[in-house]
Amino acid sequence: MSYQRPKGTNDILPGESEKWQFIEDTARLLFNDYQYYEIRTPSFEHYEVISRSVGDTTDIVSKEMYDFYDKGGRHITLRPEGTAPIVRAYVEHKLFGPEYSSPYKVFYMGPMFRYERPQKGRLRQFHQIGVEAFGSDNPATDVETMVMAMEFFKQLGISQLRLVINTLGDQETRENYRQALIEHFSAHEEQLSEDSQRRLHENPLRILDSKDKADKQFVATAPSILDYLSTAAYDHFTQVTTMLDALEVPYEIEPTMVRGLDYYTHTIFEIMNDNPQLGAQSTICAGGRYDQLVEELGGPATPGFGFAIGMERLLLVLANENVELPALHQLDAYVVNIGETTNVEALKVTQAIRSAGFSADRDVMNRKAKAQFKSADKKDARLVFTLGEDELKAGTINVKSMATGEQKQVALTTIYNDFTQIFDEMI
Ligand code: ATP
Ligand code: MG
């Protein structure tokens, strides 16, 4: 019997996890510059939190949920996305109260779960980095948040990016557009996929998001939502494009773009990388405005704007564009110890260096001296200490700076009492 990880999941091993840390650190620093602070919500939620917000007729809720009844009979689901849980927390903790800053801005990073057909850039447990801003209906919030996402990718060294935007308008817009879509698609009802025939009556907007080939041909000729915008929706969208122009940020408008979640209103956007290797999985960031969602989950009417970045897809893009992320690890000291009698002293020396606040490693495998020096080299140690039986007797240790080649004998007591002095002298 051999065990394997569940289908659609990954083990992130050392070597790879450093990249994750670097990306997460970059996000933390940038998001803090924009005054976003971290929120951590549970990995599972009451089913209703997700179904109410994401929408019953979406693929996420109708097909992709990891839901179950717990031992207390509660209907629970692993979270498929980050926004609904955060809105739940925002309402539950009354974060709209006067003691909190407005807009209230948070970021998150962590695993999401969707029962999908696994393929490149599409997993069952995947990871998102995302942000949410509550309380501002100013189009400047839409624009600065989209620009922050673009800036994040630029900081990581990704050059081939496309910002694609659209608007889903307000309720009035949606009702008018819904009628227009029903008229358009009804004319081809028989030729639509089974899913889309159902969507036609439940939620015709969802047909626009269909990945079915037959559906796509009718989506291409579908009416444009831009022709159905209410005055308020038109005004908001015009301000967004004006502000993007003012910042000289290039973008494209894609009038049939919708998102796979029902809660969006007004501005929606995706950031794509056009690498052919990613295929249909070219969207590395997606988000938009959700002005009704807080109310939907029982809070006061509060506008919101957010996005989520797909980590696994981002990593594929970085690999495809041959972006080298800086190494995170650095070893300050390696302690070569020769002969069994040095074992205890090598332990003491290594621990003393670590206690002084430096990174240190030593051989614990009884390797020959040559293999130990090789190890030190491989780990890129800045200082190499060598402790043999002669040194031990004399109460000294040899230290060599790998950068300069300089070496000397120092007293073990100096290591124990003032390691920083040795480090400063040698480096
Ligand atoms: P898609 O149309 O590719 O299924 P989506 O519209 O379902 O994407 P969102 O729910 O908007 O995606 O999630 C935001 C981002 O999270 C996506 O742009 C993508 O980068 C990433 N993402 C979504 N689902 C997955 C998944 N199953 N595996 C890996 N990344 C994912
Ligand atoms: Mg999806």
Coordinates of C-alpha atoms and ligand atoms in Angstrom, one line a residue:
M1 CA 0.0 0.0 0.0
S2 CA 1.4 3.3 -0.9
Y3 CA -0.2 6.6 0.0
Q4 CA -0.5 9.6 -2.2
R5 CA -1.8 13.1 -1.7
P6 CA -5.4 13.6 -2.7
K7 CA -6.0 14.5 -6.3
G8 CA -5.7 18.2 -7.0
T9 CA -3.5 19.0 -4.0
N10 CA 0.2 19.8 -3.8
D11 CA 2.9 19.4 -1.2
I12 CA 4.9 22.5 -1.1
L13 CA 8.4 21.4 -0.3
P14 CA 11.5 23.3 0.9
G15 CA 13.0 24.8 -2.3
E16 CA 9.5 25.8 -3.4
S17 CA 8.2 27.1 -0.1
E18 CA 10.9 29.9 -0.1
K19 CA 9.2 31.3 -3.3
W20 CA 5.9 31.3 -1.5
Q21 CA 7.4 33.1 1.4
F22 CA 9.0 35.7 -0.8
I23 CA 5.7 36.3 -2.7
E24 CA 3.8 36.6 0.6
D25 CA 6.4 39.0 2.1
T26 CA 6.2 41.1 -1.0
A27 CA 2.4 41.3 -0.7
R28 CA 2.5 42.1 3.0
L29 CA 4.9 45.0 2.4
L30 CA 3.0 46.5 -0.5
F31 CA -0.4 46.0 1.0
N32 CA 0.7 47.7 4.2
D33 CA 1.8 50.7 2.1
Y34 CA -1.8 50.9 1.0
Q35 CA -3.0 50.5 4.6
Y36 CA -4.4 47.0 4.3
Y37 CA -3.9 44.8 7.4
E38 CA -4.1 41.0 7.7
I39 CA -7.3 39.1 8.6
R40 CA -7.4 35.3 9.2
T41 CA -10.8 33.6 9.1
P42 CA -11.5 29.8 9.5
S43 CA -10.9 27.4 6.7
F44 CA -14.6 26.3 6.9
E45 CA -17.8 28.2 7.2
H46 CA -21.5 27.6 7.5
Y47 CA -22.7 26.5 4.0
E48 CA -25.2 29.3 3.9
V49 CA -22.5 32.0 4.2
I50 CA -21.1 30.9 0.9
S51 CA -24.3 29.9 -0.9
R52 CA -26.0 33.3 0.0
S53 CA -23.0 35.3 -1.2
V54 CA -21.5 33.5 -4.1
G55 CA -24.9 32.4 -5.4
D56 CA -26.7 29.1 -5.6
T57 CA -26.6 29.0 -9.4
T58 CA -22.9 29.5 -9.7
D59 CA -20.6 26.6 -10.5
I60 CA -18.7 27.2 -7.3
V61 CA -21.8 26.5 -5.1
S62 CA -23.7 24.1 -7.3
K63 CA -20.7 21.8 -8.3
E64 CA -17.5 22.7 -6.5
M65 CA -18.2 22.8 -2.8
Y66 CA -16.5 20.6 -0.3
D67 CA -19.5 20.5 2.0
F68 CA -20.5 18.1 4.7
Y69 CA -22.6 17.7 7.8
D70 CA -20.5 17.8 11.0
K71 CA -21.1 15.5 14.0
G72 CA -23.5 18.1 15.4
G73 CA -25.5 18.1 12.2
R74 CA -24.4 21.5 10.9
H75 CA -24.0 22.0 7.2
I76 CA -20.4 23.1 6.8
T77 CA -18.3 23.8 3.7
L78 CA -14.6 24.3 3.3
R79 CA -14.2 27.8 2.0
P80 CA -14.0 28.1 -1.8
E81 CA -13.0 31.7 -1.7
G82 CA -12.1 34.5 0.7
T83 CA -14.6 37.3 0.3
A84 CA -17.8 35.8 1.7
P85 CA -16.0 34.7 4.9
I86 CA -14.5 38.1 5.4
V87 CA -17.9 39.8 4.8
R88 CA -19.3 37.4 7.4
A89 CA -16.6 38.5 9.9
Y90 CA -17.1 42.2 9.0
V91 CA -20.8 41.9 9.9
E92 CA -20.2 39.6 12.9
H93 CA -17.7 41.9 14.6
K94 CA -19.5 45.0 13.5
L95 CA -16.4 46.3 11.9
F96 CA -18.5 49.1 10.3
G97 CA -18.7 50.7 13.8
P98 CA -17.4 54.3 14.4
E99 CA -14.4 53.0 16.3
Y100 CA -13.0 51.4 13.1
S101 CA -11.4 53.2 10.3
S102 CA -13.3 53.6 7.1
P103 CA -12.7 52.3 4.6
Y104 CA -11.9 49.2 6.5
K105 CA -9.2 47.4 4.6
V106 CA -7.9 43.9 5.1
F107 CA -5.8 41.3 3.2
Y108 CA -5.7 37.6 3.5
M109 CA -3.6 34.7 2.2
G110 CA -4.4 31.0 2.5
P111 CA -5.9 27.8 1.0
M112 CA -9.3 27.6 -0.8
F113 CA -11.1 24.5 -1.8
R114 CA -13.1 23.7 -4.9
Y115 CA -14.0 20.3 -6.3
E116 CA -12.8 21.0 -9.9
R117 CA -11.2 18.9 -12.6
P118 CA -7.5 19.3 -11.8
Q119 CA -5.2 20.5 -14.5
K120 CA -2.3 22.9 -14.9
G121 CA -3.1 26.0 -12.7
R122 CA -6.4 24.4 -11.5
L123 CA -6.4 22.6 -8.2
R124 CA -8.8 21.4 -5.6
Q125 CA -6.8 23.0 -2.8
F126 CA -5.3 26.2 -4.2
H127 CA -4.1 29.3 -2.5
Q128 CA -5.2 32.9 -2.8
I129 CA -3.8 36.2 -1.7
G130 CA -6.6 38.8 -1.6
V131 CA -7.8 42.1 -0.3
E132 CA -11.1 43.7 0.6
A133 CA -12.0 47.3 1.2
F134 CA -15.3 48.1 2.9
G135 CA -17.1 51.4 3.0
S136 CA -16.0 53.4 0.0
D137 CA -18.1 53.8 -3.2
N138 CA -15.6 56.2 -4.6
P139 CA -14.3 55.0 -8.1
A140 CA -10.8 56.0 -6.8
T141 CA -11.0 52.9 -4.6
D142 CA -11.6 50.7 -7.6
V143 CA -8.7 52.2 -9.4
E144 CA -6.1 52.3 -6.6
T145 CA -6.9 48.7 -5.7
M146 CA -6.6 47.5 -9.3
V147 CA -3.3 49.5 -9.6
M148 CA -2.1 47.9 -6.4
A149 CA -2.6 44.4 -7.9
M150 CA -0.7 45.5 -11.1
E151 CA 2.1 47.0 -8.9
F152 CA 2.4 43.7 -7.0
F153 CA 3.0 41.7 -10.2
K154 CA 5.5 44.3 -11.4
Q155 CA 7.4 44.2 -8.2
L156 CA 7.7 40.4 -8.6
G157 CA 9.2 41.0 -12.1
I158 CA 6.3 40.0 -14.3
S159 CA 6.1 42.1 -17.4
Q160 CA 3.4 40.6 -19.7
L161 CA 0.3 41.7 -18.0
R162 CA -3.1 42.8 -19.3
L163 CA -5.7 44.6 -17.2
V164 CA -9.2 43.7 -18.4
I165 CA -12.2 45.5 -17.0
N166 CA -16.0 45.6 -17.3
T167 CA -18.9 46.8 -15.4
L168 CA -21.9 44.8 -14.1
G169 CA -23.7 48.0 -13.2
D170 CA -26.3 48.3 -10.4
Q171 CA -29.7 46.5 -9.9
E172 CA -31.5 48.6 -12.6
T173 CA -28.7 47.8 -15.1
R174 CA -28.9 44.1 -14.3
E175 CA -32.6 43.8 -14.7
N176 CA -32.5 45.5 -18.1
Y177 CA -29.6 43.4 -19.2
R178 CA -31.1 40.2 -17.9
Q179 CA -34.1 40.8 -20.2
A180 CA -31.9 41.4 -23.2
L181 CA -29.9 38.3 -22.5
I182 CA -33.0 36.1 -22.2
E183 CA -34.2 37.4 -25.5
H184 CA -30.9 36.8 -27.2
F185 CA -30.2 33.3 -25.8
S186 CA -33.8 32.1 -26.1
A187 CA -33.5 32.4 -29.9
H188 CA -30.8 29.7 -29.7
E189 CA -32.1 27.8 -26.7
E190 CA -32.0 24.3 -28.3
Q191 CA -28.3 24.7 -29.3
L192 CA -27.1 25.8 -25.8
S193 CA -25.4 23.4 -23.5
E194 CA -27.6 21.6 -21.0
D195 CA -26.1 23.8 -18.2
S196 CA -26.8 27.0 -20.1
Q197 CA -30.4 26.0 -20.9
R198 CA -30.9 25.8 -17.1
R199 CA -28.9 29.0 -16.6
L200 CA -31.1 30.8 -19.1
H201 CA -34.0 30.7 -16.7
E202 CA -32.1 30.8 -13.4
N203 CA -29.4 33.3 -14.1
P204 CA -28.7 34.2 -17.7
L205 CA -25.6 36.2 -16.9
R206 CA -23.9 32.9 -16.0
I207 CA -24.1 31.8 -19.6
L208 CA -21.6 34.5 -20.5
D209 CA -19.1 32.7 -18.2
S210 CA -19.7 29.3 -19.9
K211 CA -16.6 27.4 -21.0
D212 CA -18.7 25.3 -23.4
K213 CA -17.7 25.6 -27.1
A214 CA -21.2 25.8 -28.5
D215 CA -22.2 28.4 -25.9
K216 CA -19.3 30.5 -26.7
Q217 CA -20.5 31.2 -30.3
F218 CA -23.7 32.7 -28.9
V219 CA -21.9 34.6 -26.2
A220 CA -19.8 36.3 -28.9
T221 CA -23.0 37.8 -30.4
A222 CA -24.7 38.6 -27.1
P223 CA -25.7 42.1 -26.4
S224 CA -23.2 44.3 -24.5
I225 CA -24.0 45.3 -20.9
L226 CA -22.5 48.7 -21.7
D227 CA -25.7 49.5 -23.7
Y228 CA -27.9 48.9 -20.7
L229 CA -26.1 50.9 -18.0
S230 CA -28.2 53.0 -15.7
T231 CA -27.1 56.7 -15.4
A232 CA -25.5 55.9 -12.0
A233 CA -23.7 52.8 -13.4
Y234 CA -22.5 54.7 -16.5
D235 CA -21.2 57.5 -14.3
H236 CA -19.3 55.2 -12.0
F237 CA -17.7 53.3 -14.9
T238 CA -16.8 56.5 -16.7
Q239 CA -15.0 57.8 -13.6
V240 CA -13.1 54.5 -13.3
T241 CA -11.8 54.7 -16.9
T242 CA -11.1 58.4 -16.6
M243 CA -9.0 57.7 -13.5
L244 CA -7.1 54.8 -15.1
D245 CA -6.3 57.2 -18.0
A246 CA -5.2 59.9 -15.5
L247 CA -2.7 57.4 -14.1
E248 CA -1.7 56.3 -17.6
V249 CA -2.6 52.7 -16.8
P250 CA -3.3 50.7 -19.9
Y251 CA -6.5 48.6 -19.8
E252 CA -9.0 46.8 -22.1
I253 CA -12.8 46.8 -21.8
E254 CA -14.3 43.4 -22.3
P255 CA -18.2 43.9 -22.3
T256 CA -19.0 40.2 -22.0
M257 CA -16.7 39.5 -19.1
V258 CA -18.6 38.4 -16.0
R259 CA -17.3 36.7 -12.9
G260 CA -18.1 33.2 -11.6
L261 CA -19.6 34.7 -8.4
D262 CA -22.9 36.5 -8.1
Y263 CA -22.1 39.2 -5.7
Y264 CA -20.3 41.6 -8.0
T265 CA -21.7 45.0 -9.0
H266 CA -20.2 47.9 -11.1
T267 CA -16.5 47.4 -11.8
I268 CA -15.1 43.9 -12.3
F269 CA -11.6 43.1 -13.5
E270 CA -9.1 40.4 -14.3
I271 CA -5.4 40.5 -14.7
M272 CA -4.2 38.1 -17.4
N273 CA -0.8 36.8 -18.5
D274 CA -0.9 35.7 -22.1
N275 CA 1.5 32.9 -21.8
P276 CA 0.2 30.1 -24.1
Q277 CA 1.4 27.5 -21.5
L278 CA -1.3 28.6 -19.1
G279 CA -4.1 27.9 -21.6
A280 CA -7.5 28.7 -20.2
Q281 CA -5.9 29.4 -16.8
S282 CA -4.4 32.7 -17.8
T283 CA -6.2 34.8 -15.2
I284 CA -3.9 35.3 -12.2
C285 CA -6.0 37.9 -10.4
A286 CA -9.7 38.7 -10.4
G287 CA -12.0 40.9 -8.5
G288 CA -14.3 43.9 -8.4
R289 CA -17.0 45.8 -6.5
Y290 CA -19.7 44.2 -4.4
D291 CA -22.0 46.9 -3.1
Q292 CA -24.8 44.7 -1.9
L293 CA -23.0 41.9 -0.2
V294 CA -22.6 43.2 3.3
E295 CA -26.3 43.9 3.4
E296 CA -27.0 40.4 1.9
L297 CA -25.2 38.9 4.9
G298 CA -27.1 41.0 7.5
G299 CA -25.0 44.1 7.8
P300 CA -25.8 47.7 7.0
A301 CA -25.6 48.8 3.4
T302 CA -21.8 49.0 2.8
P303 CA -20.0 49.2 -0.5
G304 CA -17.0 46.9 -1.0
F305 CA -14.2 46.2 -3.4
G306 CA -11.6 43.4 -3.5
F307 CA -9.6 41.0 -5.5
A308 CA -7.9 37.6 -5.2
I309 CA -4.7 36.4 -6.8
G310 CA -4.2 32.7 -7.6
M311 CA -0.8 31.7 -6.0
E312 CA -0.3 28.5 -8.1
R313 CA -1.0 30.4 -11.3
L314 CA 1.3 33.2 -10.3
L315 CA 4.1 30.7 -9.7
L316 CA 3.5 29.2 -13.2
V317 CA 3.8 32.7 -14.7
L318 CA 7.0 33.4 -12.8
A319 CA 8.5 30.1 -14.0
N320 CA 7.4 30.8 -17.6
E321 CA 8.8 34.3 -17.6
N322 CA 12.1 32.9 -16.0
V323 CA 11.8 35.2 -13.1
E324 CA 14.4 34.4 -10.4
L325 CA 13.2 35.2 -6.9
P326 CA 16.0 36.1 -4.5
A327 CA 17.2 33.3 -2.1
L328 CA 15.8 33.7 1.4
H329 CA 18.3 31.5 3.2
Q330 CA 21.6 32.5 4.4
L331 CA 23.9 30.6 6.7
D332 CA 26.2 32.8 8.9
A333 CA 28.3 30.0 10.4
Y334 CA 29.0 26.3 9.8
V335 CA 30.9 24.3 12.4
V336 CA 33.1 21.6 11.1
N337 CA 33.8 19.1 13.8
I338 CA 36.4 16.4 13.5
G339 CA 36.7 13.3 15.8
E340 CA 34.1 12.0 18.2
T341 CA 35.5 13.9 21.2
T342 CA 34.5 17.2 19.7
N343 CA 30.8 16.3 19.5
V344 CA 29.8 18.1 22.8
E345 CA 31.9 21.2 22.1
A346 CA 30.6 21.5 18.6
L347 CA 27.1 21.4 20.0
K348 CA 28.0 24.2 22.5
V349 CA 29.6 26.3 19.9
T350 CA 26.7 26.0 17.4
Q351 CA 24.2 26.8 20.2
A352 CA 26.2 29.8 21.3
I353 CA 26.3 31.2 17.8
R354 CA 22.5 30.7 17.5
S355 CA 22.0 32.4 20.9
A356 CA 23.9 35.4 19.7
G357 CA 21.3 35.8 17.0
F358 CA 23.0 34.2 14.0
S359 CA 22.1 31.3 11.8
A360 CA 24.4 28.3 12.4
D361 CA 24.6 24.6 11.4
R362 CA 27.0 21.8 12.1
D363 CA 27.7 18.2 11.0
V364 CA 25.7 15.6 13.0
M365 CA 26.4 12.7 10.6
N366 CA 30.0 12.0 11.6
R367 CA 31.1 12.9 8.1
K368 CA 34.7 13.1 7.1
A369 CA 36.2 16.7 7.3
K370 CA 36.2 17.0 3.5
A371 CA 32.5 16.2 3.2
Q372 CA 31.8 18.7 6.0
F373 CA 33.6 21.5 4.1
K374 CA 31.7 20.6 1.0
S375 CA 28.4 20.9 3.0
A376 CA 29.5 24.3 4.3
D377 CA 30.2 25.4 0.7
K378 CA 26.9 24.1 -0.5
K379 CA 25.0 26.0 2.2
D380 CA 26.9 29.1 1.3
A381 CA 28.1 29.6 4.8
R382 CA 29.8 33.0 5.5
L383 CA 32.1 31.8 8.2
V384 CA 33.4 28.2 8.6
F385 CA 34.6 27.2 12.0
T386 CA 36.8 24.1 12.4
L387 CA 37.1 22.2 15.7
G388 CA 39.5 19.3 15.8
E389 CA 41.0 17.4 18.7
D390 CA 44.0 19.7 18.9
E391 CA 41.9 22.8 19.0
L392 CA 39.7 21.3 21.7
K393 CA 42.8 20.6 23.8
A394 CA 44.0 24.2 23.3
G395 CA 40.6 25.7 24.0
T396 CA 40.5 27.3 20.5
I397 CA 38.7 27.0 17.2
N398 CA 39.7 27.9 13.7
V399 CA 37.5 30.5 11.8
K400 CA 37.6 31.2 8.1
S401 CA 35.8 33.9 6.2
M402 CA 34.6 32.4 3.0
A403 CA 34.4 35.8 1.3
T404 CA 38.0 36.9 2.0
G405 CA 39.7 33.6 2.7
E406 CA 41.2 35.1 5.9
Q407 CA 41.5 32.6 8.7
K408 CA 42.7 32.6 12.3
Q409 CA 42.5 30.7 15.7
V410 CA 40.2 32.3 18.3
A411 CA 39.6 31.3 21.9
L412 CA 36.4 29.2 22.5
T413 CA 35.6 31.6 25.4
T414 CA 35.4 34.5 22.8
I415 CA 32.7 32.5 20.9
Y416 CA 30.8 32.0 24.2
N417 CA 31.2 35.5 25.5
D418 CA 31.2 37.7 22.4
F419 CA 30.4 36.0 19.1
T420 CA 29.3 39.3 17.6
Q421 CA 32.9 40.6 17.9
I422 CA 34.3 37.7 15.9
F423 CA 31.6 38.0 13.3
D424 CA 32.2 41.8 12.8
E425 CA 36.0 41.2 12.5
M426 CA 35.7 38.5 9.9
I427 CA 32.8 39.8 7.8
Ligands
ATP1 P1 -11.7 30.4 -13.5 O1 -12.5 31.1 -14.5 O2 -10.3 30.2 -14.0 O3 -12.3 29.1 -13.0 P2 -12.6 31.8 -11.3 O4 -13.4 32.9 -11.9 O5 -13.3 30.7 -10.7 O6 -11.4 31.4 -12.3 P3 -12.0 33.4 -8.9 O7 -13.0 32.7 -8.1 O8 -12.3 34.8 -9.4 O9 -11.7 32.5 -10.2 O10 -10.6 33.3 -8.2 C1 -9.6 34.3 -8.3 C2 -8.3 33.7 -8.8 O11 -8.0 32.5 -8.1 C3 -8.4 33.2 -10.2 O12 -8.1 34.2 -11.2 C4 -7.3 32.1 -10.3 O13 -6.0 32.8 -10.4 C5 -7.4 31.5 -8.9 N1 -8.1 30.3 -8.9 C6 -9.5 30.1 -8.9 N2 -9.8 28.8 -8.9 C7 -8.6 28.1 -8.9 C8 -8.3 26.7 -8.9 N3 -9.2 25.8 -8.9 N4 -7.0 26.4 -8.9 C9 -6.0 27.4 -8.9 N5 -6.3 28.7 -8.9 C10 -7.6 29.1 -8.9
MG2 MG -13.7 28.7 -11.5

